[in-house]
Short mmCIF file of C-alpha atoms in Angstrom, two decimals:
data_model
loop_
_atom_site.label_atom_id
_atom_site.label_comp_id
_atom_site.label_asym_id
_atom_site.label_seq_id
_atom_site.Cartn_x
_atom_site.Cartn_y
_atom_site.Cartn_z
CA UNK A 1 16.16 13.39 -102.86
CA UNK A 2 14.73 15.91 -104.68
CA UNK A 3 17.70 17.48 -105.96
CA UNK A 4 19.40 13.66 -107.22
CA UNK A 5 16.36 13.29 -109.18
CA UNK A 6 16.70 16.73 -111.08
CA UNK A 7 20.30 16.09 -111.95
CA UNK A 8 18.98 12.43 -113.52
CA UNK A 9 16.26 14.35 -115.15
CA UNK A 10 18.26 16.65 -116.34
CA UNK A 11 21.19 14.13 -117.90
CA UNK A 12 18.36 12.62 -119.71
CA UNK A 13 17.19 15.91 -121.07
CA UNK A 14 20.64 16.23 -122.15
CA UNK A 15 20.26 13.50 -124.39
CA UNK A 16 18.01 15.30 -126.55
CA UNK A 17 19.82 18.47 -126.28
CA UNK A 18 23.38 16.49 -127.81
CA UNK A 19 21.36 14.83 -130.63
CA UNK A 20 20.61 18.14 -131.45
CA UNK A 21 24.22 19.25 -131.06
CA UNK A 22 25.75 16.65 -132.91
CA UNK A 23 24.82 17.61 -136.24
CA UNK A 24 26.15 21.52 -135.78
CA UNK A 25 29.32 19.66 -134.43
CA UNK A 26 29.66 17.24 -137.09
CA UNK A 27 29.14 19.71 -140.15
CA UNK A 28 31.23 22.92 -138.26
CA UNK A 29 34.25 20.13 -138.22
CA UNK A 30 34.21 19.20 -141.17
CA UNK A 31 33.37 22.08 -143.40
CA UNK A 32 33.55 25.12 -140.66
CA UNK A 33 29.92 25.93 -141.50
CA UNK A 34 27.63 27.61 -138.91
CA UNK A 35 24.20 26.27 -139.95
CA UNK A 36 21.65 28.95 -138.66
CA UNK A 37 18.84 26.93 -139.80
CA UNK A 38 19.93 24.23 -138.26
CA UNK A 39 16.81 24.35 -135.53
CA UNK A 40 14.34 24.85 -138.48
CA UNK A 41 15.71 21.78 -140.20
CA UNK A 42 14.92 19.90 -136.69
CA UNK A 43 11.39 21.28 -136.89
CA UNK A 44 10.91 20.62 -140.19
CA UNK A 45 12.16 16.85 -139.31
CA UNK A 46 9.35 16.42 -136.86
CA UNK A 47 6.57 17.86 -139.12
CA UNK A 48 8.17 15.31 -141.99
CA UNK A 49 7.63 12.43 -139.23
CA UNK A 50 4.14 13.64 -138.47
CA UNK A 51 3.00 13.68 -141.59
CA UNK A 52 4.43 10.24 -142.32
CA UNK A 53 2.74 8.99 -139.03
CA UNK A 54 -0.56 9.92 -140.43
CA UNK A 55 -0.43 8.97 -144.08
CA UNK A 56 1.06 5.48 -143.27
CA UNK A 57 -0.42 4.97 -139.72
CA UNK A 58 3.03 3.95 -138.24
CA UNK A 59 4.47 4.26 -134.81
CA UNK A 60 6.64 7.83 -134.66
CA UNK A 61 9.56 5.56 -134.09
CA UNK A 62 9.06 3.49 -137.29
CA UNK A 63 8.67 6.91 -139.29
CA UNK A 64 12.48 7.24 -138.97
CA UNK A 65 12.97 4.72 -141.38
CA UNK A 66 11.14 7.25 -144.09
CA UNK A 67 12.29 10.25 -142.31
CA UNK A 68 16.21 10.14 -142.09
CA UNK A 69 16.97 8.92 -146.05
CA UNK A 70 14.32 11.82 -146.92
CA UNK A 71 16.46 14.63 -144.71
CA UNK A 72 19.60 13.02 -145.69
CA UNK A 73 18.69 13.16 -149.36
CA UNK A 74 17.34 16.90 -148.65
CA UNK A 75 21.11 17.43 -147.03
CA UNK A 76 23.13 15.84 -149.55
CA UNK A 77 21.20 18.19 -152.43
CA UNK A 78 21.32 21.21 -150.33
CA UNK A 79 24.70 21.25 -149.85
CA UNK A 80 25.55 20.60 -153.56
CA UNK A 81 23.35 23.20 -154.79
CA UNK A 82 23.19 25.73 -152.11
CA UNK A 83 25.84 25.80 -149.65
CA UNK A 84 29.17 24.46 -151.54
CA UNK A 85 28.39 27.87 -153.72
CA UNK A 86 28.86 29.94 -150.26
CA UNK A 87 32.29 28.20 -148.57
CA UNK A 88 35.81 29.44 -148.94
CA UNK A 89 35.09 32.89 -148.74
CA UNK A 90 34.26 35.21 -146.32
CA UNK A 91 32.14 33.66 -143.00
CA UNK A 92 29.23 36.06 -143.61
CA UNK A 93 27.97 34.21 -146.80
CA UNK A 94 27.28 30.76 -145.34
CA UNK A 95 25.22 32.68 -142.30
CA UNK A 96 23.19 34.79 -144.38
CA UNK A 97 22.45 32.06 -146.98
CA UNK A 98 21.49 29.55 -144.01
CA UNK A 99 19.67 32.23 -142.47
CA UNK A 100 17.61 32.95 -145.16
CA UNK A 101 17.19 29.57 -145.72
CA UNK A 102 15.50 29.53 -141.75
CA UNK A 103 13.06 32.06 -143.09
CA UNK A 104 12.05 29.83 -146.05
CA UNK A 105 11.70 26.85 -143.92
CA UNK A 106 9.57 28.72 -141.51
CA UNK A 107 7.28 30.16 -143.67
CA UNK A 108 6.64 27.16 -145.58
CA UNK A 109 5.82 25.08 -142.59
CA UNK A 110 3.43 27.97 -141.21
CA UNK A 111 1.67 27.74 -145.07
CA UNK A 112 1.84 23.89 -144.90
CA UNK A 113 0.67 23.14 -141.52
CA UNK A 114 -0.61 26.37 -139.71
CA UNK A 115 0.66 28.00 -136.79
CA UNK A 116 -1.04 25.47 -134.04
CA UNK A 117 0.80 23.26 -132.11
CA UNK A 118 1.47 20.06 -133.26
CA UNK A 119 2.74 16.85 -131.67
CA UNK A 120 3.31 13.06 -132.48
CA UNK A 121 1.13 10.23 -130.52
CA UNK A 122 3.41 7.51 -129.44
CA UNK A 123 0.85 5.57 -127.15
CA UNK A 124 2.03 4.28 -123.81
CA UNK A 125 5.94 5.07 -124.70
CA UNK A 126 4.90 8.78 -123.76
CA UNK A 127 4.21 7.84 -120.08
CA UNK A 128 5.63 4.57 -119.38
CA UNK A 129 8.38 5.05 -116.40
CA UNK A 130 11.02 2.50 -114.37
CA UNK A 131 11.12 3.15 -110.74
CA UNK A 132 14.81 3.23 -109.52
CA UNK A 133 14.49 3.07 -105.70
CA UNK A 134 12.43 6.45 -105.40
CA UNK A 135 13.51 7.64 -108.66
CA UNK A 136 10.96 7.54 -111.71
CA UNK A 137 12.42 7.57 -114.89
CA UNK A 138 10.42 8.19 -117.99
CA UNK A 139 11.30 5.35 -120.68
CA UNK A 140 11.26 7.82 -123.33
CA UNK A 141 13.83 10.22 -121.58
CA UNK A 142 15.68 7.00 -121.04
CA UNK A 143 14.93 5.76 -124.84
CA UNK A 144 16.27 9.20 -125.98
CA UNK A 145 20.05 9.49 -123.74
CA UNK A 146 20.75 5.72 -124.82
CA UNK A 147 20.22 6.46 -128.67
CA UNK A 148 22.16 9.88 -128.23
CA UNK A 149 25.12 8.01 -127.06
CA UNK A 150 24.48 5.24 -129.45
CA UNK A 151 24.04 8.03 -132.48
CA UNK A 152 27.54 9.87 -131.39
CA UNK A 153 29.41 6.60 -130.94
CA UNK A 154 28.20 6.03 -134.54
CA UNK A 155 29.66 9.35 -135.84
CA UNK A 156 33.04 8.65 -133.81
CA UNK A 157 32.94 5.34 -135.36
CA UNK A 158 32.18 6.83 -138.85
CA UNK A 159 34.80 9.45 -137.94
CA UNK A 160 37.67 7.35 -136.93
CA UNK A 161 37.15 4.00 -138.49
CA UNK A 162 36.21 4.24 -142.21
CA UNK A 163 37.02 5.11 -145.22
CA UNK A 164 34.39 8.04 -145.48
CA UNK A 165 35.32 9.38 -142.25
CA UNK A 166 39.04 9.60 -143.25
CA UNK A 167 37.79 11.61 -146.16
CA UNK A 168 36.38 14.18 -143.92
CA UNK A 169 39.18 14.90 -142.03
CA UNK A 170 41.41 14.85 -145.12
CA UNK A 171 38.99 17.94 -146.18
CA UNK A 172 39.19 19.77 -142.99
CA UNK A 173 42.29 19.40 -142.51
CA UNK A 174 43.50 20.93 -145.93
CA UNK A 175 41.07 20.77 -148.50
CA UNK A 176 43.61 21.71 -151.17
CA UNK A 177 45.99 18.92 -150.33
CA UNK A 178 42.93 16.32 -150.56
CA UNK A 179 41.61 17.37 -154.02
CA UNK A 180 45.33 16.48 -155.15
CA UNK A 181 44.41 13.30 -153.26
CA UNK A 182 41.53 12.59 -155.89
CA UNK A 183 38.90 13.51 -153.28
CA UNK A 184 36.15 15.84 -154.19
CA UNK A 185 35.48 18.01 -151.49
CA UNK A 186 31.96 18.99 -152.89
CA UNK A 187 30.63 15.61 -153.00
CA UNK A 188 32.16 14.85 -149.22
CA UNK A 189 30.68 17.84 -148.07
CA UNK A 190 27.37 17.08 -149.48
CA UNK A 191 27.89 13.45 -147.74
CA UNK A 192 28.82 15.50 -144.47
CA UNK A 193 25.44 17.50 -144.51
CA UNK A 194 23.62 14.43 -145.41
CA UNK A 195 25.07 12.81 -142.45
CA UNK A 196 24.20 15.85 -140.34
CA UNK A 197 20.56 16.15 -141.23
CA UNK A 198 20.12 12.19 -140.90
CA UNK A 199 20.90 12.81 -137.21
CA UNK A 200 18.47 16.19 -137.34
CA UNK A 201 15.60 13.61 -138.05
CA UNK A 202 16.56 11.40 -135.32
CA UNK A 203 16.50 14.52 -132.91
CA UNK A 204 13.43 15.75 -134.50
CA UNK A 205 11.10 12.78 -134.45
CA UNK A 206 12.25 12.38 -130.43
CA UNK A 207 11.21 16.11 -129.89
CA UNK A 208 7.70 15.65 -131.43
CA UNK A 209 7.39 12.67 -129.38
CA UNK A 210 8.10 14.16 -125.94
CA UNK A 211 6.63 17.93 -126.89
CA UNK A 212 4.77 19.93 -129.19
CA UNK A 213 6.21 21.81 -132.13
CA UNK A 214 5.09 24.86 -134.21
CA UNK A 215 6.87 26.56 -137.08
CA UNK A 216 8.78 29.23 -135.01
CA UNK A 217 10.25 27.09 -132.40
CA UNK A 218 13.39 26.26 -134.36
CA UNK A 219 15.17 28.91 -132.87
CA UNK A 220 15.03 28.03 -129.47
CA UNK A 221 16.44 24.42 -130.56
CA UNK A 222 19.05 26.15 -132.74
CA UNK A 223 20.49 28.21 -129.59
CA UNK A 224 20.46 24.60 -126.77
CA UNK A 225 22.23 22.86 -129.62
CA UNK A 226 24.63 25.80 -129.94
CA UNK A 227 25.08 25.99 -126.14
CA UNK A 228 25.35 22.53 -125.87
CA UNK A 229 28.60 22.64 -128.74
CA UNK A 230 30.22 25.40 -126.86
CA UNK A 231 29.43 23.91 -123.59
CA UNK A 232 31.28 20.46 -124.71
CA UNK A 233 33.94 21.91 -127.20
CA UNK A 234 34.31 22.45 -130.97
CA UNK A 235 34.52 19.39 -132.82
CA UNK A 236 34.29 17.13 -130.16
CA UNK A 237 31.58 14.86 -130.27
CA UNK A 238 31.51 13.35 -126.76
CA UNK A 239 32.50 16.31 -125.76
CA UNK A 240 29.03 17.76 -127.27
CA UNK A 241 27.21 14.73 -125.01
CA UNK A 242 28.91 16.49 -122.19
CA UNK A 243 27.68 20.10 -122.89
CA UNK A 244 24.22 18.86 -123.39
CA UNK A 245 23.98 16.82 -120.12
CA UNK A 246 25.51 20.29 -118.43
CA UNK A 247 22.52 22.05 -119.61
CA UNK A 248 20.41 19.61 -118.97
CA UNK A 249 20.95 19.51 -115.61
CA UNK A 250 21.52 23.31 -115.38
CA UNK A 251 18.23 24.00 -116.55
CA UNK A 252 15.97 21.08 -114.74
CA UNK A 253 18.30 22.75 -111.11
CA UNK A 254 17.03 26.20 -112.13
CA UNK A 255 13.53 25.38 -112.41
CA UNK A 256 13.98 23.52 -109.21
CA UNK A 257 15.17 26.46 -107.26
CA UNK A 258 12.39 28.74 -109.31
CA UNK A 259 10.37 27.46 -112.28
CA UNK A 260 11.09 30.74 -114.20
CA UNK A 261 14.68 30.03 -114.15
CA UNK A 262 14.65 27.07 -116.11
CA UNK A 263 15.71 28.69 -119.30
CA UNK A 264 17.90 31.20 -117.70
CA UNK A 265 19.47 28.88 -115.46
CA UNK A 266 20.74 27.10 -118.41
CA UNK A 267 21.96 30.50 -120.26
CA UNK A 268 24.17 31.23 -117.28
CA UNK A 269 25.92 28.15 -117.08
CA UNK A 270 26.54 28.63 -120.54
CA UNK A 271 28.01 32.28 -120.49
CA UNK A 272 30.12 31.36 -117.73
CA UNK A 273 32.06 28.77 -119.53
CA UNK A 274 31.94 30.56 -122.46
CA UNK A 275 33.88 33.45 -120.09
CA UNK A 276 36.28 30.75 -118.54
CA UNK A 277 36.94 28.53 -121.63
CA UNK A 278 36.01 30.26 -124.59
CA UNK A 279 36.87 26.89 -126.80
CA UNK A 280 34.55 25.32 -124.05
CA UNK A 281 35.40 22.47 -121.61
CA UNK A 282 36.40 19.70 -124.13
CA UNK A 283 37.61 21.38 -127.57
CA UNK A 284 39.53 19.61 -130.09
CA UNK A 285 40.24 22.64 -132.42
CA UNK A 286 41.15 26.18 -131.51
CA UNK A 287 38.94 28.03 -133.57
#
């Protein structure tokens, strides 16, 4: 029963990793941009949520009403003003720019909030649980997993059922022909990063409720997001959820064998899958 419990807890943890990865998968699918600052943007969203809850005295989940539009607006402006200038040439330019952005975000957060770990209080939600048979499930991890499924289903619907999704796929397939058809690729890219950072806002607030955070932990969130994307397959949103679940289960099973092996087990599973299937388990694109 201990192993069954570890698999269930790992599956729920995978929902959070899928939220880390969904934004990465989205912008890579649309504009082939690898955003090194993605983890730090998750932490930035967590701090914005913290400031919102303190300033307005609201529940952290309600803070999403403020944080999602702020992060989406930040994403659009960032893409239009900075990142669009780096696309179209070699892959090194956007990598260097987003790396620099990562350093800037960390230092700004350090100066504004200090290096002390912070956590958002969500009251009874943090400790509430439901018992199914002999397994106890935390309400917060369960809610996180449900939100992850809803977010990925929403992104999938936007991509394949809306005009915006058709524009995303058009500029992703062929920028020049898309522009000849009247699409402004810079505007579409801005909307893609805005949508990505809206998802990042959700991931940041749920992370801030679940555990403590500080300005330096963005790097590890980025690694978890990358691993979930690679395991699931590039450009496949549902594959990203599968990747997050596989990573989460690997970590909880590793921790069950030895508490010191939790992160190591996840990395080993990632490397094994990368060696066997370099494009991931369910790839939609070959690069």
